[in-house]
Amino acid sequence: MVRCPDFRKGGGAVRCPFCRHPDSRVIDSREVEDGQAIRRRRSCPECSRRFTTVEEAVLAVVKRSGVTEPFSRAKVMQGVRRACQGRPVDEDALALLAQQVEEAIRSTGAAEIPSQEVGLAILGPLSALDEVAYLRFASVYRSFESAADFAAEIDRLKSDAATRSSQAAVPVPTG
Ligand SMILES: [Zn+2]
């Protein structure tokens, strides 16, 4: 199987892995992983052998400096792991969070995403995972400058939690 990174550009020429002929003919294409990748059956015009390519969309992250780099789950985990120090969050939970972040970003359909939006996509699943880690991460990401910023964020978390529990509670008549 040959992995080709630029299927958004139409795939381009794919070299035959058997005889090294520089191009091949597509005989069948189908989307896999909900359209995040395209699997193509190809045939070599030179040796007639067939092979399959899986072409994935490259998701690029645009940093504040304007430099782009490929989206990396490992980098998401690295950033979140720092916020989770001393917290009961294991590697499996971090890997799942990174997967959720990637899925959320890919679902936007954008090929390039600003790094701030990666941070934004981390906040939701992280607040569900561990509130302390969330506050640490948010304090850096949102540039908290004072204790008041933390207090406001904690109030917001509490009211979110209250909203969630009130939805399950029996309504109490007021007035
Ligand atoms: Zn060939």
mmCIF file of C-alpha atoms and ligand atoms in Angstrom:
data_model
loop_
_atom_site.group_PDB
_atom_site.id
_atom_site.type_symbol
_atom_site.label_atom_id
_atom_site.label_comp_id
_atom_site.label_asym_id
_atom_site.label_seq_id
_atom_site.Cartn_x
_atom_site.Cartn_y
_atom_site.Cartn_z
ATOM 1 C CA MET A 1 0.000 0.000 0.000
ATOM 2 C CA VAL A 2 1.336 3.403 -0.968
ATOM 3 C CA ARG A 3 0.418 6.426 1.076
ATOM 4 C CA CYS A 4 0.121 9.590 -0.927
ATOM 5 C CA PRO A 5 -0.345 12.813 1.016
ATOM 6 C CA ASP A 6 -1.838 15.176 -1.552
ATOM 7 C CA PHE A 7 -5.104 13.679 -2.730
ATOM 8 C CA ARG A 8 -6.858 17.051 -2.538
ATOM 9 C CA LYS A 9 -4.729 18.072 -5.478
ATOM 10 C CA GLY A 10 -6.152 15.197 -7.498
ATOM 11 C CA GLY A 11 -3.616 12.594 -6.520
ATOM 12 C CA GLY A 12 -1.048 13.251 -9.202
ATOM 13 C CA ALA A 13 1.149 10.620 -10.761
ATOM 14 C CA VAL A 14 1.737 7.546 -8.635
ATOM 15 C CA ARG A 15 4.758 5.404 -9.399
ATOM 16 C CA CYS A 16 4.242 1.683 -9.851
ATOM 17 C CA PRO A 17 5.714 -0.053 -6.770
ATOM 18 C CA PHE A 18 6.627 -3.135 -8.835
ATOM 19 C CA CYS A 19 8.404 -1.889 -11.948
ATOM 20 C CA ARG A 20 8.898 1.769 -10.951
ATOM 21 C CA HIS A 21 7.017 3.031 -13.973
ATOM 22 C CA PRO A 22 6.377 6.712 -13.149
ATOM 23 C CA ASP A 23 2.594 6.697 -13.644
ATOM 24 C CA SER A 24 -0.411 4.457 -13.157
ATOM 25 C CA ARG A 25 -4.068 4.368 -14.141
ATOM 26 C CA VAL A 26 -6.886 4.669 -11.587
ATOM 27 C CA ILE A 27 -9.409 1.867 -12.015
ATOM 28 C CA ASP A 28 -11.512 2.440 -8.915
ATOM 29 C CA SER A 29 -11.835 5.148 -6.213
ATOM 30 C CA ARG A 30 -13.768 5.071 -3.014
ATOM 31 C CA GLU A 31 -13.884 7.254 0.057
ATOM 32 C CA VAL A 32 -12.934 5.717 3.363
ATOM 33 C CA GLU A 33 -12.932 7.026 6.932
ATOM 34 C CA ASP A 34 -15.908 9.307 6.203
ATOM 35 C CA GLY A 35 -14.239 11.012 3.294
ATOM 36 C CA GLN A 36 -10.987 11.737 5.152
ATOM 37 C CA ALA A 37 -9.152 9.425 2.780
ATOM 38 C CA ILE A 38 -9.596 8.004 -0.681
ATOM 39 C CA ARG A 39 -8.672 4.437 -1.546
ATOM 40 C CA ARG A 40 -7.760 3.928 -5.195
ATOM 41 C CA ARG A 41 -7.168 0.740 -7.141
ATOM 42 C CA ARG A 42 -4.521 1.396 -9.730
ATOM 43 C CA SER A 43 -3.153 -0.469 -12.671
ATOM 44 C CA CYS A 44 0.327 -0.058 -14.133
ATOM 45 C CA PRO A 45 0.316 0.520 -17.905
ATOM 46 C CA GLU A 46 3.830 -0.930 -18.098
ATOM 47 C CA CYS A 47 3.666 -4.231 -16.157
ATOM 48 C CA SER A 48 -0.172 -4.453 -15.807
ATOM 49 C CA ARG A 49 0.095 -5.215 -12.118
ATOM 50 C CA ARG A 50 -2.450 -3.729 -9.744
ATOM 51 C CA PHE A 51 -1.992 -2.010 -6.416
ATOM 52 C CA THR A 52 -3.919 0.152 -3.947
ATOM 53 C CA THR A 53 -3.195 3.636 -2.677
ATOM 54 C CA VAL A 54 -4.739 5.297 0.350
ATOM 55 C CA GLU A 55 -4.566 9.033 -0.038
ATOM 56 C CA GLU A 56 -5.167 11.106 3.043
ATOM 57 C CA ALA A 57 -5.986 14.779 3.329
ATOM 58 C CA VAL A 58 -3.150 16.618 5.014
ATOM 59 C CA LEU A 59 -4.376 18.870 7.763
ATOM 60 C CA ALA A 60 -2.093 21.855 8.185
ATOM 61 C CA VAL A 61 -1.854 24.010 11.285
ATOM 62 C CA VAL A 62 -0.979 27.655 10.719
ATOM 63 C CA LYS A 63 1.041 29.031 13.598
ATOM 64 C CA ARG A 64 0.932 32.653 14.744
ATOM 65 C CA SER A 65 4.209 33.226 12.918
ATOM 66 C CA GLY A 66 2.509 32.169 9.658
ATOM 67 C CA VAL A 67 4.528 28.958 9.459
ATOM 68 C CA THR A 68 2.450 25.882 8.676
ATOM 69 C CA GLU A 69 3.089 22.395 9.969
ATOM 70 C CA PRO A 70 1.129 19.145 9.689
ATOM 71 C CA PHE A 71 -1.472 18.574 12.394
ATOM 72 C CA SER A 72 -0.059 16.178 14.958
ATOM 73 C CA ARG A 73 -1.977 14.261 17.611
ATOM 74 C CA ALA A 74 1.324 13.797 19.420
ATOM 75 C CA LYS A 75 1.662 17.588 19.737
ATOM 76 C CA VAL A 76 -1.878 17.900 21.084
ATOM 77 C CA MET A 77 -1.078 15.197 23.647
ATOM 78 C CA GLN A 78 2.185 16.913 24.547
ATOM 79 C CA GLY A 79 0.425 20.215 25.232
ATOM 80 C CA VAL A 80 -2.365 18.624 27.220
ATOM 81 C CA ARG A 81 -0.035 16.278 29.125
ATOM 82 C CA ARG A 82 1.724 19.301 30.603
ATOM 83 C CA ALA A 83 -1.596 20.618 31.921
ATOM 84 C CA CYS A 84 -2.426 17.167 33.312
ATOM 85 C CA GLN A 85 0.679 16.788 35.480
ATOM 86 C CA GLY A 86 -0.296 15.221 38.797
ATOM 87 C CA ARG A 87 -3.855 14.677 37.606
ATOM 88 C CA PRO A 88 -5.515 11.262 37.237
ATOM 89 C CA VAL A 89 -5.380 11.360 33.441
ATOM 90 C CA ASP A 90 -3.705 8.432 31.710
ATOM 91 C CA GLU A 91 -2.153 8.118 28.261
ATOM 92 C CA ASP A 92 -5.254 6.383 26.861
ATOM 93 C CA ALA A 93 -7.394 9.353 27.867
ATOM 94 C CA LEU A 94 -4.893 11.729 26.264
ATOM 95 C CA ALA A 95 -4.870 9.678 23.054
ATOM 96 C CA LEU A 96 -8.667 9.687 22.964
ATOM 97 C CA LEU A 97 -8.731 13.433 23.516
ATOM 98 C CA ALA A 98 -6.247 13.982 20.679
ATOM 99 C CA GLN A 99 -8.428 11.828 18.448
ATOM 100 C CA GLN A 100 -11.534 13.866 19.365
ATOM 101 C CA VAL A 101 -9.650 17.073 18.619
ATOM 102 C CA GLU A 102 -8.539 15.781 15.223
ATOM 103 C CA GLU A 103 -12.059 14.634 14.348
ATOM 104 C CA ALA A 104 -13.538 17.988 15.384
ATOM 105 C CA ILE A 105 -11.015 19.853 13.257
ATOM 106 C CA ARG A 106 -11.360 17.575 10.239
ATOM 107 C CA SER A 107 -15.143 17.848 10.409
ATOM 108 C CA THR A 108 -14.819 21.563 9.616
ATOM 109 C CA GLY A 109 -13.584 20.519 6.169
ATOM 110 C CA ALA A 110 -10.778 23.074 6.213
ATOM 111 C CA ALA A 111 -7.382 21.993 4.902
ATOM 112 C CA GLU A 112 -5.619 24.617 7.014
ATOM 113 C CA ILE A 113 -6.489 25.659 10.518
ATOM 114 C CA PRO A 114 -5.030 28.383 12.752
ATOM 115 C CA SER A 115 -3.225 27.026 15.821
ATOM 116 C CA GLN A 116 -5.602 29.012 18.072
ATOM 117 C CA GLU A 117 -8.471 26.901 16.756
ATOM 118 C CA VAL A 118 -6.602 23.751 17.690
ATOM 119 C CA GLY A 119 -6.451 25.157 21.227
ATOM 120 C CA LEU A 120 -10.158 25.927 21.079
ATOM 121 C CA ALA A 121 -10.943 22.377 19.950
ATOM 122 C CA ILE A 122 -8.950 21.052 22.939
ATOM 123 C CA LEU A 123 -10.885 23.065 25.553
ATOM 124 C CA GLY A 124 -14.220 21.235 25.212
ATOM 125 C CA PRO A 125 -13.027 17.634 25.593
ATOM 126 C CA LEU A 126 -10.452 18.689 28.211
ATOM 127 C CA SER A 127 -13.077 20.324 30.453
ATOM 128 C CA ALA A 128 -15.026 17.052 30.316
ATOM 129 C CA LEU A 129 -11.866 15.075 31.126
ATOM 130 C CA ASP A 130 -10.390 17.016 34.056
ATOM 131 C CA GLU A 131 -11.408 20.446 35.298
ATOM 132 C CA VAL A 132 -8.078 21.275 36.922
ATOM 133 C CA ALA A 133 -6.158 20.385 33.751
ATOM 134 C CA TYR A 134 -8.704 22.379 31.784
ATOM 135 C CA LEU A 135 -8.153 25.486 33.941
ATOM 136 C CA ARG A 136 -4.385 25.171 33.595
ATOM 137 C CA PHE A 137 -4.635 24.782 29.833
ATOM 138 C CA ALA A 138 -7.200 27.563 29.466
ATOM 139 C CA SER A 139 -5.085 29.918 31.580
ATOM 140 C CA VAL A 140 -2.290 29.670 29.038
ATOM 141 C CA TYR A 141 -4.470 29.470 25.962
ATOM 142 C CA ARG A 142 -6.764 32.335 26.940
ATOM 143 C CA SER A 143 -3.936 34.318 28.567
ATOM 144 C CA PHE A 144 -5.528 34.601 32.001
ATOM 145 C CA GLU A 145 -3.949 37.597 33.673
ATOM 146 C CA SER A 146 -5.459 37.589 37.125
ATOM 147 C CA ALA A 147 -7.172 35.512 39.768
ATOM 148 C CA ALA A 148 -10.410 37.130 38.587
ATOM 149 C CA ASP A 149 -10.006 35.464 35.200
ATOM 150 C CA PHE A 150 -9.687 32.080 36.915
ATOM 151 C CA ALA A 151 -12.693 32.839 39.133
ATOM 152 C CA ALA A 152 -14.806 33.793 36.098
ATOM 153 C CA GLU A 153 -13.827 30.589 34.320
ATOM 154 C CA ILE A 154 -14.606 28.492 37.416
ATOM 155 C CA ASP A 155 -18.024 30.183 37.655
ATOM 156 C CA ARG A 156 -18.613 29.311 34.028
ATOM 157 C CA LEU A 157 -17.659 25.673 34.639
ATOM 158 C CA LYS A 158 -19.987 25.567 37.658
ATOM 159 C CA SER A 159 -22.905 27.025 35.747
ATOM 160 C CA ASP A 160 -22.294 24.527 32.920
ATOM 161 C CA ALA A 161 -22.377 21.723 35.473
ATOM 162 C CA ALA A 162 -25.538 23.204 37.046
ATOM 163 C CA THR A 163 -27.190 23.390 33.629
ATOM 164 C CA ARG A 164 -26.335 19.763 33.004
ATOM 165 C CA SER A 165 -27.697 18.589 36.371
ATOM 166 C CA SER A 166 -30.823 20.790 36.211
ATOM 167 C CA GLN A 167 -31.731 19.150 32.922
ATOM 168 C CA ALA A 168 -31.901 15.874 34.778
ATOM 169 C CA ALA A 169 -33.633 17.282 37.854
ATOM 170 C CA VAL A 170 -37.375 17.554 38.455
ATOM 171 C CA PRO A 171 -38.439 21.160 37.892
ATOM 172 C CA VAL A 172 -39.418 23.012 41.052
ATOM 173 C CA PRO A 173 -42.238 25.550 40.708
ATOM 174 C CA THR A 174 -41.172 29.082 41.618
ATOM 175 C CA GLY A 175 -43.035 32.301 42.492
HETATM 176 ZN ZN ZN B 1 4.517 -1.579 -13.197
#
